[in-house]
């Protein structure tokens, strides 16, 4: 699934940052602002770009946005 990442900085030094994956909306993969499926108003600014991400994440500190995941599953 194509996705864009949102990095949430950890408030504790002993924990890594969290990465949340969102379903992008729009066709421009190089845009500095990526609209996301879970919000009409918000998006990811200065995104690292779109990339293929498994719906079943196994990497620690990474997860799908629950709203985006629900949208993806509804469309199947």
PDB file of N, CA and C in Angstrom:
ATOM      1  N   UNK A   1       0.855  -1.167   0.000  1.00  0.00           N
ATOM      2  CA  UNK A   1       0.000   0.000   0.000  1.00  0.00           C
ATOM      3  C   UNK A   1       0.903   1.232   0.000  1.00  0.00           C
ATOM      4  N   UNK A   2       0.595   2.185  -0.850  1.00  0.00           N
ATOM      5  CA  UNK A   2       1.341   3.442  -0.824  1.00  0.00           C
ATOM      6  C   UNK A   2       1.021   4.177   0.468  1.00  0.00           C
ATOM      7  N   UNK A   3       2.044   4.750   1.079  1.00  0.00           N
ATOM      8  CA  UNK A   3       1.862   5.428   2.356  1.00  0.00           C
ATOM      9  C   UNK A   3       2.864   6.570   2.489  1.00  0.00           C
ATOM     10  N   UNK A   4       2.523   7.514   3.376  1.00  0.00           N
ATOM     11  CA  UNK A   4       3.448   8.577   3.768  1.00  0.00           C
ATOM     12  C   UNK A   4       3.615   8.495   5.282  1.00  0.00           C
ATOM     13  N   UNK A   5       4.796   8.886   5.745  1.00  0.00           N
ATOM     14  CA  UNK A   5       5.096   8.718   7.163  1.00  0.00           C
ATOM     15  C   UNK A   5       4.947  10.011   7.951  1.00  0.00           C
ATOM     16  N   UNK A   6       4.531   9.836   9.175  1.00  0.00           N
ATOM     17  CA  UNK A   6       4.469  10.922  10.162  1.00  0.00           C
ATOM     18  C   UNK A   6       5.352  10.482  11.324  1.00  0.00           C
ATOM     19  N   UNK A   7       6.327  11.286  11.662  1.00  0.00           N
ATOM     20  CA  UNK A   7       7.231  10.936  12.764  1.00  0.00           C
ATOM     21  C   UNK A   7       6.798  11.683  14.013  1.00  0.00           C
ATOM     22  N   UNK A   8       6.571  10.912  15.089  1.00  0.00           N
ATOM     23  CA  UNK A   8       6.188  11.475  16.374  1.00  0.00           C
ATOM     24  C   UNK A   8       7.405  11.364  17.303  1.00  0.00           C
ATOM     25  N   UNK A   9       8.019  12.498  17.654  1.00  0.00           N
ATOM     26  CA  UNK A   9       9.194  12.434  18.518  1.00  0.00           C
ATOM     27  C   UNK A   9       8.845  11.890  19.907  1.00  0.00           C
ATOM     28  N   UNK A  10       9.709  11.052  20.404  1.00  0.00           N
ATOM     29  CA  UNK A  10       9.531  10.505  21.746  1.00  0.00           C
ATOM     30  C   UNK A  10       9.847  11.580  22.779  1.00  0.00           C
ATOM     31  N   UNK A  11       9.091  11.589  23.854  1.00  0.00           N
ATOM     32  CA  UNK A  11       9.350  12.539  24.932  1.00  0.00           C
ATOM     33  C   UNK A  11      10.394  11.993  25.899  1.00  0.00           C
ATOM     34  N   UNK A  12      10.726  10.722  25.721  1.00  0.00           N
ATOM     35  CA  UNK A  12      11.723  10.085  26.595  1.00  0.00           C
ATOM     36  C   UNK A  12      12.949   9.704  25.777  1.00  0.00           C
ATOM     37  N   UNK A  13      14.120   9.944  26.334  1.00  0.00           N
ATOM     38  CA  UNK A  13      15.359   9.649  25.620  1.00  0.00           C
ATOM     39  C   UNK A  13      15.597   8.151  25.453  1.00  0.00           C
ATOM     40  N   UNK A  14      14.997   7.331  26.309  1.00  0.00           N
ATOM     41  CA  UNK A  14      15.221   5.891  26.235  1.00  0.00           C
ATOM     42  C   UNK A  14      14.264   5.184  25.277  1.00  0.00           C
ATOM     43  N   UNK A  15      13.432   5.941  24.574  1.00  0.00           N
ATOM     44  CA  UNK A  15      12.491   5.361  23.614  1.00  0.00           C
ATOM     45  C   UNK A  15      12.696   5.998  22.249  1.00  0.00           C
ATOM     46  N   UNK A  16      12.580   5.194  21.190  1.00  0.00           N
ATOM     47  CA  UNK A  16      12.719   5.759  19.834  1.00  0.00           C
ATOM     48  C   UNK A  16      11.478   6.548  19.438  1.00  0.00           C
ATOM     49  N   UNK A  17      11.630   7.375  18.419  1.00  0.00           N
ATOM     50  CA  UNK A  17      10.478   8.078  17.852  1.00  0.00           C
ATOM     51  C   UNK A  17       9.500   7.052  17.282  1.00  0.00           C
ATOM     52  N   UNK A  18       8.243   7.438  17.168  1.00  0.00           N
ATOM     53  CA  UNK A  18       7.234   6.563  16.583  1.00  0.00           C
ATOM     54  C   UNK A  18       6.953   7.027  15.153  1.00  0.00           C
ATOM     55  N   UNK A  19       6.771   6.078  14.256  1.00  0.00           N
ATOM     56  CA  UNK A  19       6.417   6.374  12.873  1.00  0.00           C
ATOM     57  C   UNK A  19       4.997   5.880  12.643  1.00  0.00           C
ATOM     58  N   UNK A  20       4.142   6.789  12.177  1.00  0.00           N
ATOM     59  CA  UNK A  20       2.755   6.446  11.869  1.00  0.00           C
ATOM     60  C   UNK A  20       2.589   6.596  10.361  1.00  0.00           C
ATOM     61  N   UNK A  21       2.057   5.549   9.731  1.00  0.00           N
ATOM     62  CA  UNK A  21       1.857   5.548   8.289  1.00  0.00           C
ATOM     63  C   UNK A  21       0.427   5.958   7.954  1.00  0.00           C
ATOM     64  N   UNK A  22       0.301   6.808   6.931  1.00  0.00           N
ATOM     65  CA  UNK A  22      -0.997   7.307   6.482  1.00  0.00           C
ATOM     66  C   UNK A  22      -1.182   6.999   5.001  1.00  0.00           C
ATOM     67  N   UNK A  23      -2.435   6.814   4.609  1.00  0.00           N
ATOM     68  CA  UNK A  23      -2.770   6.648   3.198  1.00  0.00           C
ATOM     69  C   UNK A  23      -2.797   8.032   2.564  1.00  0.00           C
ATOM     70  N   UNK A  24      -1.952   8.271   1.548  1.00  0.00           N
ATOM     71  CA  UNK A  24      -1.937   9.585   0.897  1.00  0.00           C
ATOM     72  C   UNK A  24      -3.110   9.753  -0.064  1.00  0.00           C
ATOM     73  N   UNK A  25      -3.468  11.005  -0.313  1.00  0.00           N
ATOM     74  CA  UNK A  25      -4.521  11.362  -1.266  1.00  0.00           C
ATOM     75  C   UNK A  25      -3.888  12.323  -2.261  1.00  0.00           C
ATOM     76  N   UNK A  26      -4.014  12.034  -3.524  1.00  0.00           N
ATOM     77  CA  UNK A  26      -3.431  12.913  -4.540  1.00  0.00           C
ATOM     78  C   UNK A  26      -2.395  12.164  -5.358  1.00  0.00           C
ATOM     79  N   UNK A  27      -2.029  12.751  -6.473  1.00  0.00           N
ATOM     80  CA  UNK A  27      -1.190  12.056  -7.436  1.00  0.00           C
ATOM     81  C   UNK A  27       0.280  12.486  -7.427  1.00  0.00           C
ATOM     82  N   UNK A  28       0.606  13.614  -6.839  1.00  0.00           N
ATOM     83  CA  UNK A  28       1.979  14.124  -6.919  1.00  0.00           C
ATOM     84  C   UNK A  28       2.860  13.497  -5.839  1.00  0.00           C
ATOM     85  N   UNK A  29       3.731  12.545  -6.199  1.00  0.00           N
ATOM     86  CA  UNK A  29       4.563  11.874  -5.196  1.00  0.00           C
ATOM     87  C   UNK A  29       5.657  12.767  -4.612  1.00  0.00           C
ATOM     88  N   UNK A  30       5.980  13.868  -5.290  1.00  0.00           N
ATOM     89  CA  UNK A  30       7.059  14.745  -4.832  1.00  0.00           C
ATOM     90  C   UNK A  30       6.573  16.018  -4.158  1.00  0.00           C
ATOM     91  N   UNK A  31       5.280  16.133  -3.925  1.00  0.00           N
ATOM     92  CA  UNK A  31       4.739  17.329  -3.284  1.00  0.00           C
ATOM     93  C   UNK A  31       5.304  17.473  -1.873  1.00  0.00           C
ATOM     94  N   UNK A  32       5.567  18.699  -1.454  1.00  0.00           N
ATOM     95  CA  UNK A  32       6.079  18.914  -0.097  1.00  0.00           C
ATOM     96  C   UNK A  32       4.977  18.843   0.946  1.00  0.00           C
ATOM     97  N   UNK A  33       3.729  18.848   0.495  1.00  0.00           N
ATOM     98  CA  UNK A  33       2.596  18.660   1.396  1.00  0.00           C
ATOM     99  C   UNK A  33       1.750  17.529   0.836  1.00  0.00           C
ATOM    100  N   UNK A  34       1.617  16.455   1.590  1.00  0.00           N
ATOM    101  CA  UNK A  34       0.831  15.303   1.157  1.00  0.00           C
ATOM    102  C   UNK A  34      -0.484  15.276   1.935  1.00  0.00           C
ATOM    103  N   UNK A  35      -1.601  15.353   1.219  1.00  0.00           N
ATOM    104  CA  UNK A  35      -2.906  15.187   1.868  1.00  0.00           C
ATOM    105  C   UNK A  35      -3.034  13.731   2.308  1.00  0.00           C
ATOM    106  N   UNK A  36      -3.785  13.496   3.389  1.00  0.00           N
ATOM    107  CA  UNK A  36      -3.942  12.140   3.907  1.00  0.00           C
ATOM    108  C   UNK A  36      -5.428  11.797   4.012  1.00  0.00           C
ATOM    109  N   UNK A  37      -5.730  10.507   3.870  1.00  0.00           N
ATOM    110  CA  UNK A  37      -7.114  10.036   3.784  1.00  0.00           C
ATOM    111  C   UNK A  37      -7.910  10.261   5.060  1.00  0.00           C
ATOM    112  N   UNK A  38      -7.269  10.327   6.208  1.00  0.00           N
ATOM    113  CA  UNK A  38      -7.981  10.404   7.483  1.00  0.00           C
ATOM    114  C   UNK A  38      -8.378  11.819   7.877  1.00  0.00           C
ATOM    115  N   UNK A  39      -8.048  12.821   7.044  1.00  0.00           N
ATOM    116  CA  UNK A  39      -8.360  14.200   7.425  1.00  0.00           C
ATOM    117  C   UNK A  39      -8.663  15.052   6.197  1.00  0.00           C
ATOM    118  N   UNK A  40      -9.702  15.844   6.304  1.00  0.00           N
ATOM    119  CA  UNK A  40     -10.036  16.802   5.243  1.00  0.00           C
ATOM    120  C   UNK A  40      -9.103  18.017   5.279  1.00  0.00           C
ATOM    121  N   UNK A  41      -8.586  18.339   6.471  1.00  0.00           N
ATOM    122  CA  UNK A  41      -7.830  19.574   6.671  1.00  0.00           C
ATOM    123  C   UNK A  41      -6.332  19.378   6.859  1.00  0.00           C
ATOM    124  N   UNK A  42      -5.932  18.254   7.401  1.00  0.00           N
ATOM    125  CA  UNK A  42      -4.530  18.056   7.749  1.00  0.00           C
ATOM    126  C   UNK A  42      -3.812  17.208   6.721  1.00  0.00           C
ATOM    127  N   UNK A  43      -2.495  17.216   6.810  1.00  0.00           N
ATOM    128  CA  UNK A  43      -1.659  16.418   5.917  1.00  0.00           C
ATOM    129  C   UNK A  43      -0.268  16.324   6.492  1.00  0.00           C
ATOM    130  N   UNK A  44       0.633  15.801   5.702  1.00  0.00           N
ATOM    131  CA  UNK A  44       2.017  15.636   6.114  1.00  0.00           C
ATOM    132  C   UNK A  44       2.852  16.656   5.354  1.00  0.00           C
ATOM    133  N   UNK A  45       3.473  17.574   6.076  1.00  0.00           N
ATOM    134  CA  UNK A  45       4.326  18.590   5.455  1.00  0.00           C
ATOM    135  C   UNK A  45       5.753  18.072   5.362  1.00  0.00           C
ATOM    136  N   UNK A  46       6.395  18.373   4.254  1.00  0.00           N
ATOM    137  CA  UNK A  46       7.769  17.934   4.006  1.00  0.00           C
ATOM    138  C   UNK A  46       7.908  16.431   4.191  1.00  0.00           C
ATOM    139  N   UNK A  47       6.994  15.718   3.588  1.00  0.00           N
ATOM    140  CA  UNK A  47       6.971  14.260   3.650  1.00  0.00           C
ATOM    141  C   UNK A  47       8.242  13.670   3.058  1.00  0.00           C
ATOM    142  N   UNK A  48       8.568  12.474   3.504  1.00  0.00           N
ATOM    143  CA  UNK A  48       9.707  11.764   2.917  1.00  0.00           C
ATOM    144  C   UNK A  48       9.298  11.107   1.604  1.00  0.00           C
ATOM    145  N   UNK A  49       8.089  11.402   1.160  1.00  0.00           N
ATOM    146  CA  UNK A  49       7.595  10.858  -0.095  1.00  0.00           C
ATOM    147  C   UNK A  49       6.761   9.616   0.119  1.00  0.00           C
ATOM    148  N   UNK A  50       6.087   9.209  -0.933  1.00  0.00           N
ATOM    149  CA  UNK A  50       5.259   8.014  -0.863  1.00  0.00           C
ATOM    150  C   UNK A  50       6.142   6.781  -1.030  1.00  0.00           C
ATOM    151  N   UNK A  51       5.778   5.717  -0.326  1.00  0.00           N
ATOM    152  CA  UNK A  51       6.480   4.457  -0.520  1.00  0.00           C
ATOM    153  C   UNK A  51       5.559   3.294  -0.198  1.00  0.00           C
ATOM    154  N   UNK A  52       5.895   2.138  -0.697  1.00  0.00           N
ATOM    155  CA  UNK A  52       5.111   0.927  -0.448  1.00  0.00           C
ATOM    156  C   UNK A  52       5.360   0.450   0.984  1.00  0.00           C
ATOM    157  N   UNK A  53       4.275   0.232   1.719  1.00  0.00           N
ATOM    158  CA  UNK A  53       4.354  -0.224   3.107  1.00  0.00           C
ATOM    159  C   UNK A  53       3.333  -1.343   3.291  1.00  0.00           C
ATOM    160  N   UNK A  54       3.754  -2.408   3.940  1.00  0.00           N
ATOM    161  CA  UNK A  54       2.858  -3.529   4.204  1.00  0.00           C
ATOM    162  C   UNK A  54       1.751  -3.106   5.173  1.00  0.00           C
ATOM    163  N   UNK A  55       0.557  -3.658   4.978  1.00  0.00           N
ATOM    164  CA  UNK A  55      -0.521  -3.388   5.923  1.00  0.00           C
ATOM    165  C   UNK A  55      -0.259  -4.076   7.261  1.00  0.00           C
ATOM    166  N   UNK A  56       0.583  -5.080   7.243  1.00  0.00           N
ATOM    167  CA  UNK A  56       0.955  -5.799   8.478  1.00  0.00           C
ATOM    168  C   UNK A  56       2.383  -5.419   8.845  1.00  0.00           C
ATOM    169  N   UNK A  57       2.504  -4.402   9.657  1.00  0.00           N
ATOM    170  CA  UNK A  57       3.829  -3.912  10.063  1.00  0.00           C
ATOM    171  C   UNK A  57       4.394  -4.771  11.186  1.00  0.00           C
ATOM    172  N   UNK A  58       5.674  -5.059  11.081  1.00  0.00           N
ATOM    173  CA  UNK A  58       6.324  -5.840  12.132  1.00  0.00           C
ATOM    174  C   UNK A  58       7.493  -5.085  12.768  1.00  0.00           C
ATOM    175  N   UNK A  59       7.835  -3.930  12.218  1.00  0.00           N
ATOM    176  CA  UNK A  59       8.944  -3.144  12.757  1.00  0.00           C
ATOM    177  C   UNK A  59       8.524  -2.443  14.039  1.00  0.00           C
ATOM    178  N   UNK A  60       9.352  -2.522  15.079  1.00  0.00           N
ATOM    179  CA  UNK A  60       9.005  -1.818  16.319  1.00  0.00           C
ATOM    180  C   UNK A  60       8.953  -0.304  16.086  1.00  0.00           C
ATOM    181  N   UNK A  61       8.021   0.348  16.770  1.00  0.00           N
ATOM    182  CA  UNK A  61       7.912   1.801  16.680  1.00  0.00           C
ATOM    183  C   UNK A  61       7.185   2.298  15.450  1.00  0.00           C
ATOM    184  N   UNK A  62       6.599   1.371  14.652  1.00  0.00           N
ATOM    185  CA  UNK A  62       5.852   1.775  13.473  1.00  0.00           C
ATOM    186  C   UNK A  62       4.442   1.202  13.549  1.00  0.00           C
ATOM    187  N   UNK A  63       3.485   2.001  13.081  1.00  0.00           N
ATOM    188  CA  UNK A  63       2.106   1.528  13.036  1.00  0.00           C
ATOM    189  C   UNK A  63       1.359   2.324  11.983  1.00  0.00           C
ATOM    190  N   UNK A  64       0.229   1.766  11.553  1.00  0.00           N
ATOM    191  CA  UNK A  64      -0.661   2.473  10.650  1.00  0.00           C
ATOM    192  C   UNK A  64      -1.589   3.381  11.451  1.00  0.00           C
ATOM    193  N   UNK A  65      -1.934   4.514  10.896  1.00  0.00           N
ATOM    194  CA  UNK A  65      -2.988   5.364  11.447  1.00  0.00           C
ATOM    195  C   UNK A  65      -4.258   4.514  11.424  1.00  0.00           C
ATOM    196  N   UNK A  66      -4.927   4.404  12.534  1.00  0.00           N
ATOM    197  CA  UNK A  66      -6.101   3.534  12.600  1.00  0.00           C
ATOM    198  C   UNK A  66      -7.212   4.010  11.661  1.00  0.00           C
ATOM    199  N   UNK A  67      -7.386   5.310  11.494  1.00  0.00           N
ATOM    200  CA  UNK A  67      -8.418   5.824  10.586  1.00  0.00           C
ATOM    201  C   UNK A  67      -8.072   5.515   9.124  1.00  0.00           C
ATOM    202  N   UNK A  68      -6.813   5.686   8.748  1.00  0.00           N
ATOM    203  CA  UNK A  68      -6.393   5.375   7.376  1.00  0.00           C
ATOM    204  C   UNK A  68      -6.534   3.880   7.102  1.00  0.00           C
ATOM    205  N   UNK A  69      -6.168   3.055   8.067  1.00  0.00           N
ATOM    206  CA  UNK A  69      -6.277   1.609   7.903  1.00  0.00           C
ATOM    207  C   UNK A  69      -7.735   1.190   7.721  1.00  0.00           C
ATOM    208  N   UNK A  70      -8.630   1.801   8.449  1.00  0.00           N
ATOM    209  CA  UNK A  70     -10.059   1.519   8.297  1.00  0.00           C
ATOM    210  C   UNK A  70     -10.530   1.894   6.891  1.00  0.00           C
ATOM    211  N   UNK A  71     -10.094   3.034   6.379  1.00  0.00           N
ATOM    212  CA  UNK A  71     -10.460   3.482   5.033  1.00  0.00           C
ATOM    213  C   UNK A  71      -9.938   2.493   3.990  1.00  0.00           C
ATOM    214  N   UNK A  72      -8.710   2.052   4.151  1.00  0.00           N
ATOM    215  CA  UNK A  72      -8.106   1.100   3.201  1.00  0.00           C
ATOM    216  C   UNK A  72      -8.891  -0.208   3.203  1.00  0.00           C
ATOM    217  N   UNK A  73      -9.233  -0.703   4.366  1.00  0.00           N
ATOM    218  CA  UNK A  73      -9.943  -1.984   4.462  1.00  0.00           C
ATOM    219  C   UNK A  73     -11.368  -1.900   3.925  1.00  0.00           C
ATOM    220  N   UNK A  74     -12.009  -0.758   4.057  1.00  0.00           N
ATOM    221  CA  UNK A  74     -13.371  -0.578   3.538  1.00  0.00           C
ATOM    222  C   UNK A  74     -13.410  -0.637   2.021  1.00  0.00           C
ATOM    223  N   UNK A  75     -12.327  -0.178   1.382  1.00  0.00           N
ATOM    224  CA  UNK A  75     -12.297  -0.119  -0.078  1.00  0.00           C
ATOM    225  C   UNK A  75     -11.991  -1.467  -0.716  1.00  0.00           C
ATOM    226  N   UNK A  76     -11.618  -2.460   0.057  1.00  0.00           N
ATOM    227  CA  UNK A  76     -11.300  -3.778  -0.504  1.00  0.00           C
ATOM    228  C   UNK A  76     -12.538  -4.592  -0.716  1.00  0.00           C
TER     229      UNK A  76
END
